[in-house]
PDB file of C-alpha atoms in Angstrom:
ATOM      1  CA  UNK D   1       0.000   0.000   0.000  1.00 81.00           C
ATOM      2  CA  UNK D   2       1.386   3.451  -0.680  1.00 86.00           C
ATOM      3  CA  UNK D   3       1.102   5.699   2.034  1.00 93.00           C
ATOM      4  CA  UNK D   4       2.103   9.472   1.381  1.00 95.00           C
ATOM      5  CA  UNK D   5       1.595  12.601   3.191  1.00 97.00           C
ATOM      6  CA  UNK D   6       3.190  15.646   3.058  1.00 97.00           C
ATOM      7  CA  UNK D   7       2.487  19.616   3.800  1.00 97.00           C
ATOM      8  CA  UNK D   8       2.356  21.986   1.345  1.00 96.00           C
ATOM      9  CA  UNK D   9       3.444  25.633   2.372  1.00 94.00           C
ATOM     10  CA  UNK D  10       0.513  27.688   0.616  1.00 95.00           C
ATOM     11  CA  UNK D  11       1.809  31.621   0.517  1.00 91.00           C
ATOM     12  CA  UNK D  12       5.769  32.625   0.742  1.00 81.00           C
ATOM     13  CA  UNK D  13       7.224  35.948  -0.689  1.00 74.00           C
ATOM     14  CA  UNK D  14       7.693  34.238  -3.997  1.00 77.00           C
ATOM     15  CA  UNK D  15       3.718  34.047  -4.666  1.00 78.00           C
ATOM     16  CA  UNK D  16       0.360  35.400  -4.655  1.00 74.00           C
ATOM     17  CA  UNK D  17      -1.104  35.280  -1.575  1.00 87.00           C
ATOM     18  CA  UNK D  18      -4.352  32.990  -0.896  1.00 93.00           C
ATOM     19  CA  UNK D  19      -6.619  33.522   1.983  1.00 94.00           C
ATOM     20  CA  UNK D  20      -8.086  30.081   3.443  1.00 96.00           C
ATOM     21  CA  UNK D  21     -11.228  31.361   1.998  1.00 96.00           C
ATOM     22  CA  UNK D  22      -9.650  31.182  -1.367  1.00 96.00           C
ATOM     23  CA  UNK D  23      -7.718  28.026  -0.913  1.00 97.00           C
ATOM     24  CA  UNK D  24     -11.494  26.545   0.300  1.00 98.00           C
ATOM     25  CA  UNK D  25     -13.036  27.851  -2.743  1.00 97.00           C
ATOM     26  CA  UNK D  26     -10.238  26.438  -5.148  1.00 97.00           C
ATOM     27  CA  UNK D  27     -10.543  23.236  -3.380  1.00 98.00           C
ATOM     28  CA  UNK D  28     -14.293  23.255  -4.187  1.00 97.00           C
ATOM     29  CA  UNK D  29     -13.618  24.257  -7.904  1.00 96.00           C
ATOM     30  CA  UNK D  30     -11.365  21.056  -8.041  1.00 97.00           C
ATOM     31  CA  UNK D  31     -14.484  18.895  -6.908  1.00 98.00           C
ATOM     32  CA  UNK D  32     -16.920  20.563  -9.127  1.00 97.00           C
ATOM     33  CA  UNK D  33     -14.541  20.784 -12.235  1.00 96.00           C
ATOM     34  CA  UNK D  34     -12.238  18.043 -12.215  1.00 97.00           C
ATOM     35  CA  UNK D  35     -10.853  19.036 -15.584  1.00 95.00           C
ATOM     36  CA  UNK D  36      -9.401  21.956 -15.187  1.00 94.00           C
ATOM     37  CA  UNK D  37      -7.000  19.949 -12.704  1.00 96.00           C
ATOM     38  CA  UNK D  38      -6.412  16.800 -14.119  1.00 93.00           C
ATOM     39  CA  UNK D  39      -4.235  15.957 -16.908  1.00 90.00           C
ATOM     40  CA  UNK D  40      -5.602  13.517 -19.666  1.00 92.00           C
ATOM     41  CA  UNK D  41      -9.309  13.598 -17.995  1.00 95.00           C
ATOM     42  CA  UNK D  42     -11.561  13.822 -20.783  1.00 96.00           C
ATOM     43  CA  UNK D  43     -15.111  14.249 -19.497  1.00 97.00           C
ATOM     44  CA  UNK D  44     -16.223  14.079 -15.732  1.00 97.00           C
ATOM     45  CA  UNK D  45     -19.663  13.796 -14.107  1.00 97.00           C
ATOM     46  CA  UNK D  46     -20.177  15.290 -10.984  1.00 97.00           C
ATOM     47  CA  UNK D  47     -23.594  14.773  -8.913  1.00 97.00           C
ATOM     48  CA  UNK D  48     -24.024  16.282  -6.112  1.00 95.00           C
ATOM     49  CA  UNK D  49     -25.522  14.202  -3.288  1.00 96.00           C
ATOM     50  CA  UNK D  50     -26.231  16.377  -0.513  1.00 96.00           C
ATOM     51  CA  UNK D  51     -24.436  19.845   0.907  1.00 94.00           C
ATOM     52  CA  UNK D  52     -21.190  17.354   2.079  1.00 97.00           C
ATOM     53  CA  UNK D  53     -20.876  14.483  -0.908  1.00 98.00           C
ATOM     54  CA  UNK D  54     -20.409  14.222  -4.458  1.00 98.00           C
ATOM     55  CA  UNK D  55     -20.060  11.382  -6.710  1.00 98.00           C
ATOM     56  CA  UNK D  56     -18.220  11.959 -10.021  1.00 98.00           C
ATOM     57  CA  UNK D  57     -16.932   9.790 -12.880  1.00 97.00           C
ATOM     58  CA  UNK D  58     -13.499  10.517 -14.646  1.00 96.00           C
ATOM     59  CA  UNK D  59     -13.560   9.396 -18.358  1.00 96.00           C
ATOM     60  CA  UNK D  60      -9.447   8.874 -19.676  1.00 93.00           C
ATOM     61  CA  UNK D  61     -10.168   8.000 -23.054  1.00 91.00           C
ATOM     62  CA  UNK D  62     -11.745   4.165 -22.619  1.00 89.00           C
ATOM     63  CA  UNK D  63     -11.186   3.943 -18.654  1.00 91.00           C
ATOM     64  CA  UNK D  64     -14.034   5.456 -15.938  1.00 93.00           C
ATOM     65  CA  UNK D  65     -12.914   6.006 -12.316  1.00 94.00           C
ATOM     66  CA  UNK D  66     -15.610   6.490 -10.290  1.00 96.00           C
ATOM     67  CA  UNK D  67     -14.571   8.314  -6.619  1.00 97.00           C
ATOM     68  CA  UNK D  68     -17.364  10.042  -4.090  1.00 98.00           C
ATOM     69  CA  UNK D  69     -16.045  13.243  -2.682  1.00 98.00           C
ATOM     70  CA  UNK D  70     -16.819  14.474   1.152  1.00 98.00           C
ATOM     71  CA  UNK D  71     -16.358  17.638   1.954  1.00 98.00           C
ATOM     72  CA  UNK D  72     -15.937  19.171   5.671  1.00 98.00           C
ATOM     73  CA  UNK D  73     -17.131  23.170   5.190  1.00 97.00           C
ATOM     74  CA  UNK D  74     -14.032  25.178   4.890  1.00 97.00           C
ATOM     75  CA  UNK D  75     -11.586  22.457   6.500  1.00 98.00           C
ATOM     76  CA  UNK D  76     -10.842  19.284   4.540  1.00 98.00           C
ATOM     77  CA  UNK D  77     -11.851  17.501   1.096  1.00 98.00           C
ATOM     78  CA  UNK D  78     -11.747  13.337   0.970  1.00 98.00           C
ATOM     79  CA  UNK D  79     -11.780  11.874  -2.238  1.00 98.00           C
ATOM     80  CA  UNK D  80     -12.063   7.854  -2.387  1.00 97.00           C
ATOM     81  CA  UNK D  81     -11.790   6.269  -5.681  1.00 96.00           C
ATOM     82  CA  UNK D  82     -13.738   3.108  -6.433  1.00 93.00           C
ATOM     83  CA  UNK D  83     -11.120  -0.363  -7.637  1.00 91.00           C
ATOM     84  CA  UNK D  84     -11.675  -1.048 -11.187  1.00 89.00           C
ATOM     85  CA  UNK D  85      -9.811  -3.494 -13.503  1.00 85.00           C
ATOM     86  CA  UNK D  86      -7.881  -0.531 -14.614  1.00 77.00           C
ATOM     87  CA  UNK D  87      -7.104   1.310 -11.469  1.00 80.00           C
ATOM     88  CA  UNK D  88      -6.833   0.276  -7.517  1.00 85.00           C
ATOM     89  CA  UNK D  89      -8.856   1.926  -4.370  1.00 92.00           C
ATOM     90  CA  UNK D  90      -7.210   4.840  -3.171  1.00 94.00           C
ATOM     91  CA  UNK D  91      -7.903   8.031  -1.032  1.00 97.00           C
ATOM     92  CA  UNK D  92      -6.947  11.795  -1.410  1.00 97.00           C
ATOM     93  CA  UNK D  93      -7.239  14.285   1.511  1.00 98.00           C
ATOM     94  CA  UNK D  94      -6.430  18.027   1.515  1.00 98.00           C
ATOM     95  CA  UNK D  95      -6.847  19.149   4.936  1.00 98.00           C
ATOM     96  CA  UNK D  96      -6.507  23.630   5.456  1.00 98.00           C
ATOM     97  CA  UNK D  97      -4.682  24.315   8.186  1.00 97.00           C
ATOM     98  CA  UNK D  98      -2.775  27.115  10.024  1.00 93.00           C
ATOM     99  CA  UNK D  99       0.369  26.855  11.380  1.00 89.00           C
ATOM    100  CA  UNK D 100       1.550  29.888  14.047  1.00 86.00           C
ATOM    101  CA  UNK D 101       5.200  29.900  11.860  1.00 85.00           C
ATOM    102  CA  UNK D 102       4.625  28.319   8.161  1.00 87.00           C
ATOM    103  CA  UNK D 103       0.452  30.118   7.698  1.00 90.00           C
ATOM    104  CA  UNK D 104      -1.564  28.350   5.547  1.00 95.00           C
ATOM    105  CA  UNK D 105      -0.844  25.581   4.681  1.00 96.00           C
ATOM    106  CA  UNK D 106      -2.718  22.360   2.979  1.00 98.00           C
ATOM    107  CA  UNK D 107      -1.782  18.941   4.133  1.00 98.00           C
ATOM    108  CA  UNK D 108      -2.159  16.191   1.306  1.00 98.00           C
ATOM    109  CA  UNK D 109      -2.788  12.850   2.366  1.00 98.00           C
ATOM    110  CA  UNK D 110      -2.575  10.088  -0.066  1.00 97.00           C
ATOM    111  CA  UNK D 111      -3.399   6.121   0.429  1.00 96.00           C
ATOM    112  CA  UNK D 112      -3.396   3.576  -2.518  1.00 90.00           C
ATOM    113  CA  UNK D 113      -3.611  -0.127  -2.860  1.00 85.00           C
ATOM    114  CA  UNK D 114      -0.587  -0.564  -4.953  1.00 79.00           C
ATOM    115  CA  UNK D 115       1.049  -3.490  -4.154  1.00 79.00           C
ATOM    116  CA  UNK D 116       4.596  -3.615  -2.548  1.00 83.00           C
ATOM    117  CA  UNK D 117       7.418  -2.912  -4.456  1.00 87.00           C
ATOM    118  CA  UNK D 118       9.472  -5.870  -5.001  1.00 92.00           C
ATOM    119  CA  UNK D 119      12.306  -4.989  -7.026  1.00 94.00           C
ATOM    120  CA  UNK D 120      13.969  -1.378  -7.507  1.00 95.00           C
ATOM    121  CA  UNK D 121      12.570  -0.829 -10.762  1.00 94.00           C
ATOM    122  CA  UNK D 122       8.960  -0.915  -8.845  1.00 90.00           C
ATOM    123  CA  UNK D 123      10.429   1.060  -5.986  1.00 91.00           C
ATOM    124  CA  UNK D 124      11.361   3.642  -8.559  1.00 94.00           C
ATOM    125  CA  UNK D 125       8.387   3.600 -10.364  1.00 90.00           C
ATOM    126  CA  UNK D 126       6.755   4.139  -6.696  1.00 89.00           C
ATOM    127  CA  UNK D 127       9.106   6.857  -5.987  1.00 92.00           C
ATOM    128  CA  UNK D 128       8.061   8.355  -9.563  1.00 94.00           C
ATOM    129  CA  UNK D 129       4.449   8.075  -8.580  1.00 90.00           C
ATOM    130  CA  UNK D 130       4.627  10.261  -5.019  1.00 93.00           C
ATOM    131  CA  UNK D 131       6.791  12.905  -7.221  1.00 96.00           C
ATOM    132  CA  UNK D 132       4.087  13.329  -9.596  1.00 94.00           C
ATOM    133  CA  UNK D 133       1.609  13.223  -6.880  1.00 94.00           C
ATOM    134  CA  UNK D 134       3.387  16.455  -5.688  1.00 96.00           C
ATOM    135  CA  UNK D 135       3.446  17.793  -8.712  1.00 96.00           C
ATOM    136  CA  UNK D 136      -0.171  17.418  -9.417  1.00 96.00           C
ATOM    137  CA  UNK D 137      -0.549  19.431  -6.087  1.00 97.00           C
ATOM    138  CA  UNK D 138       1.396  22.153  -6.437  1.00 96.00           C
ATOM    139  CA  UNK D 139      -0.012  22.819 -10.123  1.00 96.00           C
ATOM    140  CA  UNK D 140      -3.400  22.520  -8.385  1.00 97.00           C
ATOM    141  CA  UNK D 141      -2.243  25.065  -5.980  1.00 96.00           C
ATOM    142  CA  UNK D 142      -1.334  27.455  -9.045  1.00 94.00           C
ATOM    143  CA  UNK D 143      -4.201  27.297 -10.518  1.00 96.00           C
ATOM    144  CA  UNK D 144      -6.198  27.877  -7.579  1.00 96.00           C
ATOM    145  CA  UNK D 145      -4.132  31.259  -7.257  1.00 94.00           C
ATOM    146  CA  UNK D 146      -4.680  32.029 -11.348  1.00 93.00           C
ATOM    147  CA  UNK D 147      -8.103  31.623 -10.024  1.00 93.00           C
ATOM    148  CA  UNK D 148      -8.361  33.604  -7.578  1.00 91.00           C
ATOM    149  CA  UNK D 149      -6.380  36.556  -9.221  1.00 86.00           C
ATOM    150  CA  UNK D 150      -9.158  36.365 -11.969  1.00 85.00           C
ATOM    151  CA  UNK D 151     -11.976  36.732  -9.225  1.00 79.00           C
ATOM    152  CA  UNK D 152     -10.497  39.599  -7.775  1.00 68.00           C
ATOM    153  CA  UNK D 153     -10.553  41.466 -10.943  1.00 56.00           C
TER     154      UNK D 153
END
């Protein structure tokens, strides 16, 4: 199982500055418009369930992954992907936080059912897999600010 969690520092002199507000509302434009986010999704559903849950389907070309998001107001985002033949169960959590010396700053929590690596070329390919994990959440996080520039204005 891959386990990965990490904190991401959200404002530092080299960037615009979010307000947990902001980061809240980006997080919630990530739920509700997956594509704008996610590289190689297609199409997505989303249907929302009640004021906390959504269920969504991601289309990559022939594959669906089906996930239900749950939201806690202004705090934290869960998103659990269903097992397919093409993908394995796995979980995504940004929690906001606010730390007296780094600020804001949003925690990413990932667990997936990958199996263990058993050789170095899967412990690389493992390794290669948290790195673009990272990646995927710092480009989230720039968006998010492109966004929010473009609502202030």
């Amino acid at each position: 199982m891959l386990q990965l969690s990490y904190p991401i520092i959200v404002n530092s002199p080299q960037v615009n500055h979010l307000t947990a507000e902001q980061l809240w509302t980006g997080l919630l434009l990530r739920v509700m418009e997956p594509m704008r986010f996610t590289v190689g999704l297609d199409r997505a559903d989303v249907a929302q369930i009640d004021d906390e849950t959504f269920e969504r389907v991601l289309y990559f070309g022939g594959h669906e992954i089906s996930d239900e998001v749950k939201l806690v107001h202004a705090h934290s985002v869960l998103f659990t992907t269903v097992a397919n033949a093409h993908a394995p169960q796995g979980r995504l959590r940004y929690e906001i936080q606010n730390h007296a010396e780094q600020g804001l700053v949003l925690l990413c929590e990932y667990q997936t059912e990958f199996p263990e690596p058993d050789s170095d070329e899967a412990r690389q390919l493992l390794e290669m897999v948290k790195n673009a994990y990272r990646m995927a959440d710092e480009e989230m996080l720039r968006i998010i600010r492109e966004e929010s520039l473009l609502a202030r204005h």
